[in-house]
Short mmCIF file of C-alpha atoms in Angstrom, two decimals:
data_model
loop_
_atom_site.label_atom_id
_atom_site.label_comp_id
_atom_site.label_asym_id
_atom_site.label_seq_id
_atom_site.Cartn_x
_atom_site.Cartn_y
_atom_site.Cartn_z
CA MET Z 1375 -3.14 5.28 -17.34
CA SER Z 1376 -4.39 2.47 -15.16
CA TYR Z 1377 -2.34 2.35 -11.89
CA HIS Z 1378 -1.24 -0.35 -9.57
CA LEU Z 1379 0.39 -0.98 -5.90
CA GLY Z 1380 0.27 -3.91 -3.96
CA LEU Z 1381 0.99 -3.73 -0.45
CA TYR Z 1382 2.48 -6.42 1.55
CA LYS Z 1383 4.64 -7.74 4.52
CA PHE Z 1384 5.98 -10.65 5.32
CA THR Z 1385 7.59 -12.35 8.60
CA ASN Z 1386 10.07 -15.45 7.84
CA GLY Z 1387 9.77 -15.27 4.33
CA GLU Z 1388 5.90 -15.81 4.34
CA LEU Z 1389 3.63 -13.57 3.82
CA THR Z 1390 1.51 -12.52 6.52
CA THR Z 1391 -2.26 -12.24 6.73
CA PRO Z 1392 -3.40 -8.07 6.85
CA ASP Z 1393 -4.68 -6.75 9.91
CA VAL Z 1394 -8.62 -6.90 9.53
CA ASN Z 1395 -8.83 -4.35 12.33
CA THR Z 1396 -5.85 -1.66 11.13
CA VAL Z 1397 -7.46 -1.76 7.39
CA GLN Z 1398 -10.99 -0.74 9.08
CA ALA Z 1399 -9.41 1.58 11.61
CA VAL Z 1400 -8.12 3.34 8.29
CA LEU Z 1401 -10.05 3.38 5.85
CA SER Z 1402 -13.52 3.11 6.98
CA PRO Z 1403 -13.91 6.97 8.28
CA VAL Z 1404 -12.62 7.73 3.65
CA ARG Z 1405 -15.20 5.33 2.76
CA ALA Z 1406 -16.45 6.97 -0.05
CA GLY Z 1407 -19.43 3.84 -1.44
CA ARG Z 1408 -20.63 0.98 -0.78
CA GLY Z 1409 -18.35 -1.63 -0.61
CA GLY Z 1410 -17.91 -5.33 -0.79
CA THR Z 1411 -16.59 -9.06 -0.42
CA SER Z 1412 -15.79 -11.55 -3.62
CA GLY Z 1413 -14.03 -14.21 -3.75
CA GLY Z 1414 -12.41 -14.11 0.36
CA SER Z 1415 -11.59 -10.36 -0.54
CA THR Z 1416 -12.89 -6.91 0.58
CA GLU Z 1417 -13.14 -3.98 -1.17
CA TYR Z 1418 -12.66 -0.19 -0.12
CA TRP Z 1419 -13.46 3.03 -2.97
CA ILE Z 1420 -12.11 5.44 -0.88
CA ARG Z 1421 -12.25 9.62 -0.80
CA ALA Z 1422 -9.29 11.95 0.34
CA THR Z 1423 -11.38 15.13 1.74
CA ASP Z 1424 -9.77 16.34 -1.17
CA GLY Z 1425 -11.97 14.24 -3.49
CA SER Z 1426 -9.32 12.09 -5.00
CA GLU Z 1427 -10.33 9.00 -4.51
CA ALA Z 1428 -9.18 5.43 -5.08
CA GLU Z 1429 -9.32 1.51 -5.03
CA VAL Z 1430 -8.35 -0.82 -2.42
CA GLY Z 1431 -9.11 -5.15 -2.13
CA VAL Z 1432 -8.20 -5.90 0.85
CA HIS Z 1433 -6.74 -9.73 0.03
CA GLU Z 1434 -5.86 -12.55 1.46
CA ASP Z 1435 -2.41 -12.15 1.34
CA PHE Z 1436 -1.55 -9.05 0.63
CA ILE Z 1437 -4.11 -4.85 -0.91
CA SER Z 1438 -4.25 -3.99 -3.82
CA VAL Z 1439 -4.39 0.00 -4.20
CA GLU Z 1440 -5.96 1.12 -8.90
CA ASN Z 1441 -6.12 3.59 -9.14
CA PRO Z 1442 -5.12 6.55 -6.74
CA GLN Z 1443 -6.15 9.61 -8.30
CA ALA Z 1444 -4.02 13.01 -7.43
CA GLY Z 1445 -3.83 14.34 -3.92
CA ASP Z 1446 -4.64 13.46 -0.19
CA VAL Z 1447 -5.44 9.76 -0.97
CA TRP Z 1448 -2.04 9.06 -0.95
CA LYS Z 1449 -1.63 10.03 2.37
CA ILE Z 1450 -3.93 7.20 2.83
CA VAL Z 1451 -2.55 4.76 1.25
CA ILE Z 1452 0.76 5.73 2.84
CA GLU Z 1453 -0.87 6.03 6.93
CA LEU Z 1454 -2.09 2.44 6.16
CA THR Z 1455 1.12 0.82 4.72
CA ASP Z 1456 2.51 2.47 8.20
CA ARG Z 1457 0.05 1.54 10.57
CA LEU Z 1458 0.10 -2.31 8.40
CA GLY Z 1459 4.23 -2.31 8.91
CA ALA Z 1460 3.96 -3.51 5.12
CA GLY Z 1461 6.02 -2.48 2.27
CA ILE Z 1462 4.83 -0.87 -1.28
CA LEU Z 1463 5.55 -2.94 -4.42
CA ILE Z 1464 5.94 -0.44 -6.70
CA PRO Z 1465 5.58 -0.71 -10.70
CA ASN Z 1466 9.52 0.40 -11.48
CA GLY Z 1467 9.31 -3.01 -10.03
CA ALA Z 1468 10.58 -1.57 -6.38
CA PHE Z 1469 9.68 -3.50 -2.33
CA LEU Z 1470 9.53 -0.01 -0.43
CA CYS Z 1471 9.66 -1.73 3.04
CA PRO Z 1472 9.96 -0.19 6.58
CA GLU Z 1473 13.65 -0.92 7.28
CA ASP Z 1474 12.27 -3.84 10.13
CA MET Z 1475 11.42 -6.24 7.70
CA ARG Z 1476 14.51 -6.58 5.86
CA THR Z 1477 15.00 -9.23 7.99
CA HIS Z 1478 11.12 -11.24 7.45
CA LEU Z 1479 11.88 -10.73 3.45
CA PRO Z 1480 11.53 -13.82 0.98
CA GLU Z 1481 15.30 -14.14 -0.31
CA GLY Z 1482 16.56 -12.74 -2.48
CA MET Z 1483 14.30 -9.93 -2.45
CA GLU Z 1484 16.31 -7.58 -0.95
CA ASP Z 1485 18.53 -6.76 -3.99
CA ASP Z 1486 14.84 -5.33 -5.32
CA SER Z 1487 14.20 -3.40 -1.60
CA VAL Z 1488 14.46 0.23 -0.77
CA PHE Z 1489 14.71 0.79 3.22
CA VAL Z 1490 13.19 2.95 4.89
CA PRO Z 1491 13.37 4.34 8.74
CA SER Z 1492 8.92 4.28 7.98
CA ILE Z 1493 6.98 4.43 5.15
CA THR Z 1494 6.50 8.05 4.57
CA LEU Z 1495 4.95 9.82 1.55
CA ALA Z 1496 8.89 11.48 0.86
CA ALA Z 1497 9.82 8.16 0.49
CA PHE Z 1498 7.76 6.82 -1.72
CA GLU Z 1499 8.24 9.94 -3.70
CA ARG Z 1500 11.44 9.16 -3.60
CA ALA Z 1501 11.07 5.19 -3.66
CA ALA Z 1502 8.49 6.55 -6.93
CA GLY Z 1503 10.85 8.84 -9.00
CA PRO Z 1504 9.11 11.97 -10.94
CA PHE Z 1505 8.15 10.45 -13.56
CA THR Z 1506 6.49 6.49 -12.56
CA HIS Z 1507 3.37 7.68 -10.58
CA PRO Z 1508 0.39 10.10 -10.18
CA LEU Z 1509 1.85 12.78 -7.55
CA ALA Z 1510 5.12 13.95 -10.09
#
């Protein structure tokens, strides 16, 4: 079963381009193999110290996280999200985001969002629920 997340940041109702320097600072030390670029996006294959892995695609307006395995790779995904000041679109349809993004969301998106002081693994687990992600 595949599992996909989207990391998004909004400013004044518009998507914001992910900060490349932050992405590189977080992902380069855990890069497990050859990534690459394709169609304007940069791809990373990352591996945590416990061996868990995920594929990460950095696109113009968002970051995709594909098939993150159970384990410490989730800590890397959460760190990346928090350091970018981004939110996570969870497969259950909720958007987990920092409280300070509330006023920047597009109209109507606030209703489907879960606001937290900062993005943490515990906040993600609460928002995603026990049956909607592979950490359960």
